[in-house]
PDB file of C-alpha atoms in Angstrom:
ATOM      1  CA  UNK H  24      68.985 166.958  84.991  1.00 59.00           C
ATOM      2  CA  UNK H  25      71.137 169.716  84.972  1.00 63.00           C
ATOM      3  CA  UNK H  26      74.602 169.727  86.670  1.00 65.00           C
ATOM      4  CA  UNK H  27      76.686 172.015  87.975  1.00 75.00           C
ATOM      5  CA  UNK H  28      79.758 173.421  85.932  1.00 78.00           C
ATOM      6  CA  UNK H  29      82.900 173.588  87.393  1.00 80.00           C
ATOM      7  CA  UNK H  30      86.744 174.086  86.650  1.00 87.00           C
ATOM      8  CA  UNK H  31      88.254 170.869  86.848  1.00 87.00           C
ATOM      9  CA  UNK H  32      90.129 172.504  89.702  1.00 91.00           C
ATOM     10  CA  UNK H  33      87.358 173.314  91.739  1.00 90.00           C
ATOM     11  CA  UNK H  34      85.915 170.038  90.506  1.00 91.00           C
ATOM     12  CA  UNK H  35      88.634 168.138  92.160  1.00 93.00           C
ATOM     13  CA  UNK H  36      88.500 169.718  95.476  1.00 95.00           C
ATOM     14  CA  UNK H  37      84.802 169.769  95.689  1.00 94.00           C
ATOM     15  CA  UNK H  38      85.374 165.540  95.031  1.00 96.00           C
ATOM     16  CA  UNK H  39      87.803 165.447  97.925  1.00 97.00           C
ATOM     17  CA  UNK H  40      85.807 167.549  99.854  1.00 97.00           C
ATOM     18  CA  UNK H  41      82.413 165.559  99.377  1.00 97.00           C
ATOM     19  CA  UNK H  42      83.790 161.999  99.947  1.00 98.00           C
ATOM     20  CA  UNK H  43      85.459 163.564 103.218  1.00 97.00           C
ATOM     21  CA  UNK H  44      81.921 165.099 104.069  1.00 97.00           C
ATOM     22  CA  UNK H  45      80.249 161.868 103.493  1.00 98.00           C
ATOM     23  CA  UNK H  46      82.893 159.544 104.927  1.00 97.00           C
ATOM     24  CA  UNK H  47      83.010 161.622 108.097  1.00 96.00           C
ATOM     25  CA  UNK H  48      78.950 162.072 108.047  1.00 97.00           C
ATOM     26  CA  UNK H  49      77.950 158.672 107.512  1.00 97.00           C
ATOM     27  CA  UNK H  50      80.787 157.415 110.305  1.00 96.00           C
ATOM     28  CA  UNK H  51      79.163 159.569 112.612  1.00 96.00           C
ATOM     29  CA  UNK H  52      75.479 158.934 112.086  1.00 97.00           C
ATOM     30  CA  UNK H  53      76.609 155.021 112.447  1.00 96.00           C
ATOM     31  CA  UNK H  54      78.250 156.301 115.670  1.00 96.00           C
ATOM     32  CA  UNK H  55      74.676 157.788 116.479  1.00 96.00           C
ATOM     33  CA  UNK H  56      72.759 154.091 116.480  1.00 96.00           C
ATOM     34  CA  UNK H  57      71.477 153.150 119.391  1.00 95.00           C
ATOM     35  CA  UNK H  58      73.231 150.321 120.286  1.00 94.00           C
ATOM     36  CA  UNK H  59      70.180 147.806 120.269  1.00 94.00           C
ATOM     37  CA  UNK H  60      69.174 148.653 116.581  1.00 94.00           C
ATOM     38  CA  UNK H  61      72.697 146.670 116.436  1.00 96.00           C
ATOM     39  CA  UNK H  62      72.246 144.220 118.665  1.00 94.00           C
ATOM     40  CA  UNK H  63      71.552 141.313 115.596  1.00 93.00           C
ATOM     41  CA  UNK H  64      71.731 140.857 111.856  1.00 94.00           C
ATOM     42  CA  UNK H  65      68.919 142.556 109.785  1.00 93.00           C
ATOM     43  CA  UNK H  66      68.551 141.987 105.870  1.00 95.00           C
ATOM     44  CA  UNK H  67      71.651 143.725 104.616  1.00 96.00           C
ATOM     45  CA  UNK H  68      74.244 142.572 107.539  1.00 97.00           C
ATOM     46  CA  UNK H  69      72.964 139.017 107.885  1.00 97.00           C
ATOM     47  CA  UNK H  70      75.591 136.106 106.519  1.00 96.00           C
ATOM     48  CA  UNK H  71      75.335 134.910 103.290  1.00 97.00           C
ATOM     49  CA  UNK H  72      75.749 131.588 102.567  1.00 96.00           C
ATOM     50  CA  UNK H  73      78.559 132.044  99.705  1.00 97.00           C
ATOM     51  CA  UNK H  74      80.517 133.541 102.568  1.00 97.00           C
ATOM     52  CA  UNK H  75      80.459 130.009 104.371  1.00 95.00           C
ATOM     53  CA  UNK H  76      80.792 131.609 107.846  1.00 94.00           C
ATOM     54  CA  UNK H  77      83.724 133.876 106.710  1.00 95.00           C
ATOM     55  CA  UNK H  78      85.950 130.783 104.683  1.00 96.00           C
ATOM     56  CA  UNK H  79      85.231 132.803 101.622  1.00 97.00           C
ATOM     57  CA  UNK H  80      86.824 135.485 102.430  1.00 97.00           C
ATOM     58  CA  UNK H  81      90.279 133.403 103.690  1.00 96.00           C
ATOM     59  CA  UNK H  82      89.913 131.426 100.439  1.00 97.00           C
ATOM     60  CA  UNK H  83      89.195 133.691  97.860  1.00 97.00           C
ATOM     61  CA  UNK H  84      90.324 137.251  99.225  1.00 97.00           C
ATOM     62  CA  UNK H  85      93.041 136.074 101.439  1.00 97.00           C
ATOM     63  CA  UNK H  86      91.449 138.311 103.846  1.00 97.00           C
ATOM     64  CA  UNK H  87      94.292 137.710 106.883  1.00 94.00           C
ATOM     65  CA  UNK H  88      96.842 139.019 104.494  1.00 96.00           C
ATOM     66  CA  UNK H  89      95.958 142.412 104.407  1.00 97.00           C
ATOM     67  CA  UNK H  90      92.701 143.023 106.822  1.00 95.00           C
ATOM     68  CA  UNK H  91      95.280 144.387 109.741  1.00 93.00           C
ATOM     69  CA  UNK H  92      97.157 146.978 106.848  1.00 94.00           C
ATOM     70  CA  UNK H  93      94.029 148.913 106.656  1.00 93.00           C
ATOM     71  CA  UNK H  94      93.167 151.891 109.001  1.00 89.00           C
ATOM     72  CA  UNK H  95      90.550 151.521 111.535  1.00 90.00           C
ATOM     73  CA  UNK H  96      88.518 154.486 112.726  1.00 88.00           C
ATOM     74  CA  UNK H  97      86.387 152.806 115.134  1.00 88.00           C
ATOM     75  CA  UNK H  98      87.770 154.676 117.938  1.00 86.00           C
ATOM     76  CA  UNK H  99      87.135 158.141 116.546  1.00 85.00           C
ATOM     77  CA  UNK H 100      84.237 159.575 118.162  1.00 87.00           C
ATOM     78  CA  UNK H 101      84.096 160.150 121.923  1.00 86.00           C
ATOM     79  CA  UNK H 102      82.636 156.793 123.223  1.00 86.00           C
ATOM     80  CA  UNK H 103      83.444 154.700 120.069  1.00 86.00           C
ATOM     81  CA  UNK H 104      85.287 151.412 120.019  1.00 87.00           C
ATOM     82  CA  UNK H 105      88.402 150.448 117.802  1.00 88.00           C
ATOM     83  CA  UNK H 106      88.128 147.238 116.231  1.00 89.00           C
ATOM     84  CA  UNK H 107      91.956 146.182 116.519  1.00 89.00           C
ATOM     85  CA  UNK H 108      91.097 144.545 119.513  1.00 88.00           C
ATOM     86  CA  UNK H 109      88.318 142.191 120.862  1.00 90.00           C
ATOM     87  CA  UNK H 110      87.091 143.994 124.053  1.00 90.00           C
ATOM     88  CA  UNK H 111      86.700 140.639 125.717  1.00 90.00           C
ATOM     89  CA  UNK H 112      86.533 136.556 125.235  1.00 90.00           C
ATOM     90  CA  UNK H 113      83.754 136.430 127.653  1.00 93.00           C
ATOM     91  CA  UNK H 114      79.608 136.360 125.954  1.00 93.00           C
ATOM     92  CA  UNK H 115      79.379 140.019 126.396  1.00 93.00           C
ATOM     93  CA  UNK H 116      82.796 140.927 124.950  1.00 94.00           C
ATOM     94  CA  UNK H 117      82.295 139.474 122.272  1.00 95.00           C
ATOM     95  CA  UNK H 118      78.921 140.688 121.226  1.00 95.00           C
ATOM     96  CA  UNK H 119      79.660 144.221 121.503  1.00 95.00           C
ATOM     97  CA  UNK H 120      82.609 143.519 119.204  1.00 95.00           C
ATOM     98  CA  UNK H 121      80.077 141.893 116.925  1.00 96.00           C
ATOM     99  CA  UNK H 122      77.795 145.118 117.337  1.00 96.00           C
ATOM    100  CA  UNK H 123      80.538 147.433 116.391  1.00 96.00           C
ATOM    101  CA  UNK H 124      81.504 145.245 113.457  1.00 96.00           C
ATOM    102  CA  UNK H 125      77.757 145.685 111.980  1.00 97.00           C
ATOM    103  CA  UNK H 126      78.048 149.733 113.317  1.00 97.00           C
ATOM    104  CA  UNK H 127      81.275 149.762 110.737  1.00 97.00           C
ATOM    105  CA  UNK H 128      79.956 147.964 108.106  1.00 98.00           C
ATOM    106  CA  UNK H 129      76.490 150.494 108.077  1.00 98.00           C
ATOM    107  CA  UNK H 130      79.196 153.461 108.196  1.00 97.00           C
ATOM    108  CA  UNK H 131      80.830 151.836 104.695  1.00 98.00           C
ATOM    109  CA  UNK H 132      77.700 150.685 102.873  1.00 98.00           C
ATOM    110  CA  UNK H 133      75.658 154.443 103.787  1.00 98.00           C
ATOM    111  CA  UNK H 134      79.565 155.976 102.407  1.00 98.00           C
ATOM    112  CA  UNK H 135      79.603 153.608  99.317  1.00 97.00           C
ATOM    113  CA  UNK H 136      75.525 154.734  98.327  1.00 97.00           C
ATOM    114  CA  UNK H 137      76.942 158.876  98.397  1.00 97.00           C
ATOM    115  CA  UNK H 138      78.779 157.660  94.876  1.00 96.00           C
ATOM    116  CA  UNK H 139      75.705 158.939  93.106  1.00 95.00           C
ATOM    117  CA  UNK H 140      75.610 162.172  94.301  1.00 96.00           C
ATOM    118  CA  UNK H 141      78.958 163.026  92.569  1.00 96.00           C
ATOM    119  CA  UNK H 142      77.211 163.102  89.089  1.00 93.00           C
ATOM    120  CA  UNK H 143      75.258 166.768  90.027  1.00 92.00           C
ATOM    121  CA  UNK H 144      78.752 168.500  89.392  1.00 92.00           C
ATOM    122  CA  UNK H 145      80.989 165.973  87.688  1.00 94.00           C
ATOM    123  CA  UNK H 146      80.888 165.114  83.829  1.00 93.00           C
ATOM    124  CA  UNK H 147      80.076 161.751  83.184  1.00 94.00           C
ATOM    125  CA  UNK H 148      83.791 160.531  82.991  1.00 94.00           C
ATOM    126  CA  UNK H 149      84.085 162.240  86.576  1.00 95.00           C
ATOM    127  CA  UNK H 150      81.293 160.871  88.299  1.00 95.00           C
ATOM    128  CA  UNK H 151      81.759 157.001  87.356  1.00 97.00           C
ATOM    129  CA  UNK H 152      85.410 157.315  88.857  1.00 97.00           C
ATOM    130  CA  UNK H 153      84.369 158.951  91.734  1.00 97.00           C
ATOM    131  CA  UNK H 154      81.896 155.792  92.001  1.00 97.00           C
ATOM    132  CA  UNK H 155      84.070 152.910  91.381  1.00 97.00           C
ATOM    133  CA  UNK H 156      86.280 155.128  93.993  1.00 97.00           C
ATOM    134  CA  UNK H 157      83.881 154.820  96.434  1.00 97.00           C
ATOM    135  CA  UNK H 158      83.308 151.008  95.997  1.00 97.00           C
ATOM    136  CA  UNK H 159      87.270 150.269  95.685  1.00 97.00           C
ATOM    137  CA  UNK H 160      87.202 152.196  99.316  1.00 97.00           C
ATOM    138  CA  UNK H 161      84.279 150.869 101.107  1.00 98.00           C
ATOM    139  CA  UNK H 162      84.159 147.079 100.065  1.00 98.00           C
ATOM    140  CA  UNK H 163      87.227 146.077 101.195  1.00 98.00           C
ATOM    141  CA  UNK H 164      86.164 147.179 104.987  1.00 97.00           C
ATOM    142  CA  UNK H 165      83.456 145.872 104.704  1.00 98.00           C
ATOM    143  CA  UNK H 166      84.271 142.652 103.914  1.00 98.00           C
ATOM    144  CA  UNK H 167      86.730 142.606 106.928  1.00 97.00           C
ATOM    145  CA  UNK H 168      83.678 143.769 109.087  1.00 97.00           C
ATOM    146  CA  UNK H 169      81.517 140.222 107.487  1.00 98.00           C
ATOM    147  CA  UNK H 170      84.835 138.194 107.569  1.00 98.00           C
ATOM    148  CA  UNK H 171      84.829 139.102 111.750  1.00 96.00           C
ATOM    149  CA  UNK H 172      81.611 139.297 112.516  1.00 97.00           C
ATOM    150  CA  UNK H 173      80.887 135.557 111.313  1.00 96.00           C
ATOM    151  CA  UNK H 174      83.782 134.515 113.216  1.00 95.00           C
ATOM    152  CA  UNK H 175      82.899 136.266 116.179  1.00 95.00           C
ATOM    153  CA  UNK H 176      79.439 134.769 115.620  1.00 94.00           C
ATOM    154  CA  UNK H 177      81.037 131.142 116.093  1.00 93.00           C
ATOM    155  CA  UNK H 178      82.789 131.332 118.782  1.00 92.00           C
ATOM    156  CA  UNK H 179      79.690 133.333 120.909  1.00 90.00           C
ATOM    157  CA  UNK H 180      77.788 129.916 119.965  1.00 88.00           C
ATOM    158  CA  UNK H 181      80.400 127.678 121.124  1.00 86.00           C
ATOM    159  CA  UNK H 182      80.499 129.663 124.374  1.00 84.00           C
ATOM    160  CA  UNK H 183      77.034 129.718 124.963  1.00 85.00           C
ATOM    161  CA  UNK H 184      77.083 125.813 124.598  1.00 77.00           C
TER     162      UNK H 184
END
């Protein structure tokens, strides 16, 4: 397959430009979803059972150390939610927090799957950076979206008790 040739100035800004593009284009078509495509876990978002309800994440990422550093952008369209903040402790609080979470998480894993696309103008070099870039980017959210989410999910079982 031929790829495009360009200087390796124009090559850099066309990289920042592109993961801005798809960042900003995948947030917003996850903005898009209606709300009841999120209302429960399909294949991709559904827990694991490595993840052991989110205690992986505490044991082996030491997720609380640094989930709260990291920017959240939930907030960023007209009518979106930020994710700083449970909405509410009550049933229905707490599953639209849990919807947002699996909003997010679509938003990152959509971003992480543009990688590919930066091999039509990058050499090879190029284009395998830009992908582990957009892995080292996306996974960490998330994880913090999976690490929530499962927690979220216990506590709207023990209220529903």
């Amino acid at each position: 397959m031929p790829r495009l040739v360009l200087s390796p100035t124009a090559t850099v800004l066309a990289d920042a430009l592109a993961w801005a593009v798809f960042h900003s284009a995948t947030g917003y078509a996850a903005h898009r979803l209606d709300d009841s495509r999120l209302s429960r876990d399909g294949w991709l978002l559904r827990p694991r059972r490595f993840e052991a309800g989110g205690k992986w994440y505490q044991r082996r990422l030491r997720i609380n150390r640094w989930k709260d550093r990291l920017p959240e952008a939930g907030a960023l369209f007209p009518g979106g939610l930020s994710k700083r903040h449970v909405p509410g402790y009550d049933v229905a609080g707490l599953q639209l927090f849990a919807r947002e979470t699996r909003r997010a998480e679509l938003a990152h894993w959509w971003a992480l799957c543009c990688g590919p696309a930066f091999i039509l103008w990058n050499p090879p070099l190029a284009a395998g950076l830009n992908v582990a870039y957009g892995v080292a980017v996306n996974l960490p959210f998330i994880a913090i979206q999976r690490y929530n989410r499962q927690r979220i999910q216990k506590l709207v079982e023990h209220r529903c008790r």
